[in-house]
Short mmCIF file of C-alpha atoms and ligand atoms in Angstrom, two decimals:
data_model
loop_
_atom_site.label_atom_id
_atom_site.label_comp_id
_atom_site.label_asym_id
_atom_site.label_seq_id
_atom_site.Cartn_x
_atom_site.Cartn_y
_atom_site.Cartn_z
CA MET A 20 20.10 15.80 -8.82
CA LYS A 21 18.29 13.45 -6.67
CA PRO A 22 16.64 10.73 -8.67
CA TYR A 23 12.98 9.96 -8.45
CA LEU A 24 12.06 7.58 -5.82
CA LEU A 25 9.85 5.71 -8.28
CA GLU A 26 9.77 6.29 -12.05
CA LEU A 27 7.50 4.24 -14.47
CA SER A 28 7.99 4.67 -18.24
CA ASN A 29 5.49 3.22 -20.73
CA LEU A 30 4.44 0.44 -18.43
CA ASN A 31 2.02 -2.05 -20.15
CA VAL A 32 0.52 -5.10 -18.45
CA SER A 33 -1.55 -7.73 -20.11
CA TYR A 34 -3.03 -10.91 -18.58
CA PRO A 35 -2.67 -14.31 -20.28
CA ASN A 36 -6.41 -14.22 -21.16
CA GLY A 37 -5.57 -11.11 -23.39
CA ILE A 38 -6.90 -8.60 -21.18
CA GLN A 39 -4.62 -5.35 -21.46
CA ALA A 40 -5.07 -4.15 -17.82
CA LEU A 41 -2.86 -1.07 -18.19
CA SER A 42 -1.29 0.70 -21.13
CA ALA A 43 1.55 3.34 -21.23
CA VAL A 44 1.69 4.14 -17.71
CA ASN A 45 3.97 7.07 -16.87
CA LEU A 46 4.61 8.12 -13.42
CA LYS A 47 7.33 9.89 -11.50
CA ILE A 48 7.27 10.07 -7.74
CA ASP A 49 9.55 11.94 -5.29
CA GLU A 50 10.44 10.81 -1.76
CA GLY A 51 7.94 11.27 1.01
CA GLY A 52 4.21 11.60 1.48
CA LEU A 53 1.01 9.57 1.62
CA TRP A 54 -0.54 8.95 -1.77
CA GLY A 55 -3.88 7.67 -2.53
CA ILE A 56 -4.63 5.59 -5.78
CA LEU A 57 -8.31 6.23 -6.90
CA GLY A 58 -10.14 4.43 -9.64
CA PRO A 59 -13.27 2.40 -10.27
CA ASN A 60 -13.43 -1.34 -9.94
CA GLY A 61 -11.31 -3.18 -12.45
CA SER A 62 -9.51 -0.17 -13.45
CA GLY A 63 -6.09 -1.71 -12.96
CA LYS A 64 -5.17 -0.45 -9.48
CA THR A 65 -4.06 -3.80 -8.00
CA THR A 66 -2.35 -4.74 -11.21
CA LEU A 67 -0.35 -1.45 -11.08
CA LEU A 68 1.04 -2.27 -7.67
CA LYS A 69 1.77 -5.93 -8.60
CA ALA A 70 3.51 -4.89 -11.92
CA ILE A 71 5.74 -2.32 -10.00
CA LEU A 72 6.60 -5.03 -7.36
CA GLY A 73 7.61 -7.36 -10.38
CA LEU A 74 4.91 -9.86 -9.36
CA LEU A 75 3.35 -9.65 -12.92
CA PRO A 76 5.02 -9.74 -16.28
CA HIS A 77 4.99 -6.32 -17.91
CA ASN A 78 6.89 -4.36 -20.33
CA GLY A 79 8.37 -0.73 -19.81
CA LYS A 80 10.65 0.57 -17.31
CA VAL A 81 10.21 0.42 -13.39
CA LEU A 82 13.03 2.29 -11.66
CA PHE A 83 13.60 2.86 -7.95
CA ARG A 84 16.01 5.59 -7.32
CA ALA A 85 17.30 5.19 -10.83
CA GLN A 86 18.01 1.58 -10.50
CA PRO A 87 16.07 -1.57 -11.53
CA ILE A 88 13.53 -2.10 -8.53
CA LYS A 89 14.51 -5.72 -7.97
CA LYS A 90 17.77 -4.50 -6.43
CA SER A 91 15.89 -2.76 -3.68
CA ALA A 92 13.45 -5.35 -2.58
CA LYS A 93 14.21 -4.81 1.15
CA GLN A 94 13.37 -1.14 0.86
CA ILE A 95 9.93 -2.00 -0.40
CA ALA A 96 6.76 -3.32 1.53
CA TYR A 97 3.56 -4.50 0.26
CA VAL A 98 0.59 -4.95 2.37
CA GLU A 99 -1.70 -7.22 0.28
CA GLN A 100 -5.55 -7.17 0.35
CA LYS A 101 -6.74 -9.20 3.27
CA GLY A 102 -8.44 -11.68 0.92
CA ASP A 103 -5.01 -12.80 -0.37
CA PHE A 104 -4.04 -14.43 3.00
CA ASP A 105 -4.58 -17.85 4.17
CA MET A 106 -6.27 -17.19 7.52
CA ASP A 107 -5.96 -20.90 8.43
CA PHE A 108 -2.17 -20.73 8.37
CA PRO A 109 -1.12 -21.75 11.84
CA ILE A 110 0.77 -18.62 12.96
CA THR A 111 0.38 -16.39 15.93
CA VAL A 112 0.04 -12.62 15.85
CA PHE A 113 3.64 -12.27 17.22
CA GLN A 114 5.06 -14.58 14.77
CA CYS A 115 3.26 -12.81 11.97
CA VAL A 116 4.57 -9.29 12.86
CA LEU A 117 8.13 -10.88 13.34
CA THR A 118 8.10 -11.97 9.69
CA GLY A 119 8.44 -8.17 8.90
CA THR A 120 11.97 -8.28 10.30
CA TYR A 121 12.99 -11.03 7.81
CA PRO A 122 13.87 -9.01 4.66
CA LYS A 123 16.52 -6.79 6.43
CA LEU A 124 18.11 -9.80 8.37
CA GLY A 125 21.08 -11.42 6.93
CA LEU A 126 20.84 -14.81 5.31
CA PHE A 127 20.50 -17.51 7.86
CA LYS A 128 20.26 -15.06 10.80
CA LYS A 129 17.62 -15.50 13.26
CA PRO A 130 15.57 -12.45 14.77
CA GLY A 131 17.30 -11.42 18.05
CA SER A 132 16.23 -9.27 21.01
CA SER A 133 16.20 -6.19 18.99
CA GLU A 134 13.93 -7.54 16.33
CA LYS A 135 11.59 -9.00 19.03
CA GLN A 136 11.51 -5.61 20.75
CA ALA A 137 10.62 -3.79 17.63
CA VAL A 138 7.67 -6.38 17.30
CA LEU A 139 6.43 -5.62 20.67
CA ASN A 140 6.61 -1.76 20.15
CA ALA A 141 4.50 -2.17 17.03
CA LEU A 142 1.97 -4.35 18.78
CA ASP A 143 1.59 -1.83 21.44
CA LYS A 144 1.16 1.01 18.97
CA LEU A 145 -1.47 -0.90 17.19
CA GLY A 146 -3.31 -1.92 20.45
CA LEU A 147 -2.62 -5.55 20.02
CA MET A 148 -0.63 -6.53 23.00
CA GLN A 149 -3.47 -8.67 24.41
CA PHE A 150 -3.69 -10.79 21.23
CA LYS A 151 0.08 -11.45 20.90
CA ASN A 152 -0.18 -15.14 21.33
CA ARG A 153 -3.42 -15.47 19.50
CA GLN A 154 -3.77 -17.45 16.06
CA ILE A 155 -4.28 -15.11 13.14
CA GLY A 156 -7.45 -16.92 12.19
CA GLN A 157 -8.96 -15.99 15.48
CA LEU A 158 -8.96 -12.38 14.83
CA SER A 159 -11.62 -9.90 13.45
CA GLY A 160 -11.06 -8.10 10.23
CA GLY A 161 -9.95 -4.94 11.74
CA GLN A 162 -7.62 -6.71 14.23
CA PHE A 163 -6.07 -8.75 11.46
CA GLN A 164 -5.53 -5.56 9.37
CA ARG A 165 -3.83 -3.92 12.42
CA VAL A 166 -1.45 -7.02 12.50
CA LEU A 167 -0.50 -6.39 8.84
CA ILE A 168 0.20 -2.69 9.71
CA ALA A 169 2.31 -3.78 12.75
CA ARG A 170 4.30 -5.95 10.56
CA MET A 171 4.78 -3.07 8.06
CA LEU A 172 6.01 -0.78 10.87
CA VAL A 173 8.55 -3.33 11.80
CA GLN A 174 9.68 -3.90 8.12
CA ASN A 175 10.43 0.03 8.16
CA ALA A 176 10.71 0.12 4.35
CA ASP A 177 11.24 3.44 2.42
CA LEU A 178 8.38 2.67 -0.01
CA ILE A 179 5.21 1.02 1.10
CA PHE A 180 2.41 -0.05 -0.99
CA LEU A 181 -1.15 -1.02 0.54
CA ASP A 182 -4.22 -2.44 -1.30
CA GLU A 183 -7.40 -1.35 0.02
CA PRO A 184 -6.59 -1.79 3.75
CA PHE A 185 -9.94 -0.50 5.14
CA ILE A 186 -12.45 -2.84 3.38
CA GLY A 187 -14.54 -4.58 6.01
CA ILE A 188 -12.92 -3.11 9.10
CA ASP A 189 -14.08 -1.17 12.09
CA MET A 190 -13.76 2.62 12.15
CA GLU A 191 -11.52 2.66 15.28
CA SER A 192 -8.91 0.42 13.44
CA GLU A 193 -9.13 2.59 10.36
CA ALA A 194 -8.44 5.76 12.38
CA LEU A 195 -5.60 4.12 14.20
CA ILE A 196 -4.08 2.90 11.02
CA ILE A 197 -4.29 6.11 9.13
CA HIS A 198 -2.68 7.95 12.19
CA HIS A 199 0.44 5.58 11.92
CA LEU A 200 0.62 5.98 8.16
CA LYS A 201 0.61 9.75 8.45
CA GLN A 202 3.32 9.46 10.99
CA MET A 203 5.33 7.36 8.75
CA ALA A 204 5.03 9.78 5.92
CA LEU A 205 6.02 12.69 8.27
CA ASN A 206 9.10 10.57 9.04
CA GLY A 207 10.23 10.33 5.32
CA HIS A 208 8.53 7.19 4.22
CA THR A 209 6.66 7.22 1.04
CA ILE A 210 3.24 5.34 1.10
CA ILE A 211 1.03 4.59 -1.79
CA MET A 212 -2.23 3.15 -0.93
CA VAL A 213 -5.14 2.12 -3.08
CA HIS A 214 -8.34 3.43 -1.57
CA HIS A 215 -11.94 2.88 -2.46
CA ASP A 216 -13.92 5.51 -0.21
CA LEU A 217 -14.05 8.87 -1.81
CA LYS A 218 -15.35 10.53 1.36
CA ALA A 219 -12.14 10.79 3.43
CA VAL A 220 -9.80 11.57 0.64
CA ARG A 221 -8.89 14.98 1.47
CA GLU A 222 -8.38 14.29 4.99
CA TYR A 223 -6.16 11.23 4.34
CA PHE A 224 -3.90 11.98 1.39
CA ASP A 225 -1.41 14.65 0.45
CA LYS A 226 -1.24 13.40 -3.12
CA LEU A 227 -3.41 11.26 -5.48
CA ILE A 228 -2.95 8.96 -8.50
CA LEU A 229 -6.06 8.57 -10.77
CA VAL A 230 -6.06 5.12 -12.61
CA ASN A 231 -8.39 4.16 -15.29
CA ARG A 232 -6.44 1.44 -17.34
CA THR A 233 -3.49 3.79 -17.26
CA VAL A 234 -2.41 6.48 -14.82
CA VAL A 235 -4.65 9.46 -15.95
CA ASP A 236 -3.50 12.12 -13.73
CA TYR A 237 -1.44 12.52 -10.42
CA GLY A 238 -0.31 15.28 -8.27
CA ALA A 239 -1.27 17.22 -5.05
CA THR A 240 -4.65 16.40 -3.68
CA GLU A 241 -6.04 19.85 -4.01
CA ASP A 242 -5.03 19.93 -7.60
CA ILE A 243 -6.44 16.35 -8.58
CA PHE A 244 -9.53 16.18 -6.31
CA ILE A 245 -11.61 18.38 -8.56
CA GLY A 246 -14.46 17.78 -10.76
CA GLU A 247 -12.77 18.16 -14.12
CA LYS A 248 -10.09 15.57 -13.19
CA LEU A 249 -12.29 13.10 -11.27
CA LYS A 250 -14.86 13.06 -14.12
CA GLN A 251 -12.33 11.22 -16.22
CA VAL A 252 -12.23 8.25 -13.68
CA PHE A 253 -15.76 8.54 -12.12
CA PRO A 254 -17.99 10.04 -14.84
CA TYR A 255 -21.11 9.87 -12.58
CA TYR A 256 -19.92 9.69 -9.13
CA HIS A 257 -17.66 12.66 -8.77
CA GLU A 258 -20.50 15.16 -8.42
CA VAL A 259 -21.97 13.31 -5.46
CA VAL A 260 -18.63 13.32 -3.66
CA LEU A 261 -17.73 16.89 -4.41
CA ALA A 262 -21.19 18.21 -3.51
P1 ADP B 2 -8.86 -3.07 -9.54
O1 ADP B 2 -7.83 -3.50 -8.55
O2 ADP B 2 -8.72 -1.63 -9.93
O3 ADP B 2 -10.17 -3.43 -9.06
P2 ADP B 2 -7.45 -5.15 -11.17
O4 ADP B 2 -6.04 -4.47 -11.16
O5 ADP B 2 -7.62 -6.19 -10.10
O6 ADP B 2 -8.34 -3.94 -10.95
O7 ADP B 2 -7.94 -5.66 -12.57
C1 ADP B 2 -7.73 -4.91 -13.79
C2 ADP B 2 -8.31 -5.75 -14.91
O8 ADP B 2 -7.57 -6.82 -15.04
C3 ADP B 2 -9.83 -6.10 -14.75
O9 ADP B 2 -10.34 -6.18 -16.02
C4 ADP B 2 -9.68 -7.52 -14.22
O10 ADP B 2 -10.73 -8.29 -14.53
C5 ADP B 2 -8.40 -8.12 -15.00
N1 ADP B 2 -7.66 -9.05 -14.15
C6 ADP B 2 -7.14 -8.97 -12.88
N2 ADP B 2 -6.45 -9.92 -12.59
C7 ADP B 2 -6.66 -10.86 -13.59
C8 ADP B 2 -6.06 -12.14 -13.68
N3 ADP B 2 -5.39 -12.79 -12.80
N4 ADP B 2 -6.25 -12.84 -14.84
C9 ADP B 2 -6.95 -12.22 -15.94
N5 ADP B 2 -7.43 -10.92 -15.74
C10 ADP B 2 -7.16 -10.28 -14.57
MG1 MG B 3 -7.91 -4.28 -6.54
#
């Protein structure tokens, strides 16, 4: 039997200030698909991604294809929230996207012509060719988010996490990004994305994870995006969205 792509058992995360952000999280995810993580502000969505990635101390089990996740770091990509980046860091769009090739390059190897070609292909797909030599600090929010997605395409990871990529960006960038995420999911990648806007959920996601200080429920969008499930996470808001 094929192991789960990702399996969390009894995951607990608390911060040094004593806040227990997540308790007793259990989750089993098969290969493939575009997953949305939904939950109110402060419900532990970012904490969940960071704990899975091993960026936060936690207890419980996190397995990737039945192995401790640390062993498979090259197969996993993380597109952080834009706010986590230092926009004054002196790096061009091309160089930034090229860093997506680093995880799979051997130690002390320099990116060669095939890596550079992959960067150009990704820049082209995201409509970024004319910005290739621009400093990242000189981009709009939507353009920078497209740079992060181009880097993610180049990284070509099996499992990809994104944290609210659509905050503060234009509709054209959002449409282009969701198009490429859907394309990657069709090609067998597994994508898990924190998303705040409930309006486009049915259109964007095959599957959903509801978070409210634990994983409340998860499964196919048509089974999860219904009043009785959403009520557990958005007690007031769900009626507006489903109306
Ligand atoms: P979300 O991403 O769903 O908005 P977070 O995962 O960022 O929520 O936060 C979950 C809870 O953990 C919140 O109560 C938040 O205040 C708390 N928290 C997040 N980061 C820290 C931190 N670095 N130190 C202490 N508490 C934190
Ligand atoms: Mg968050």
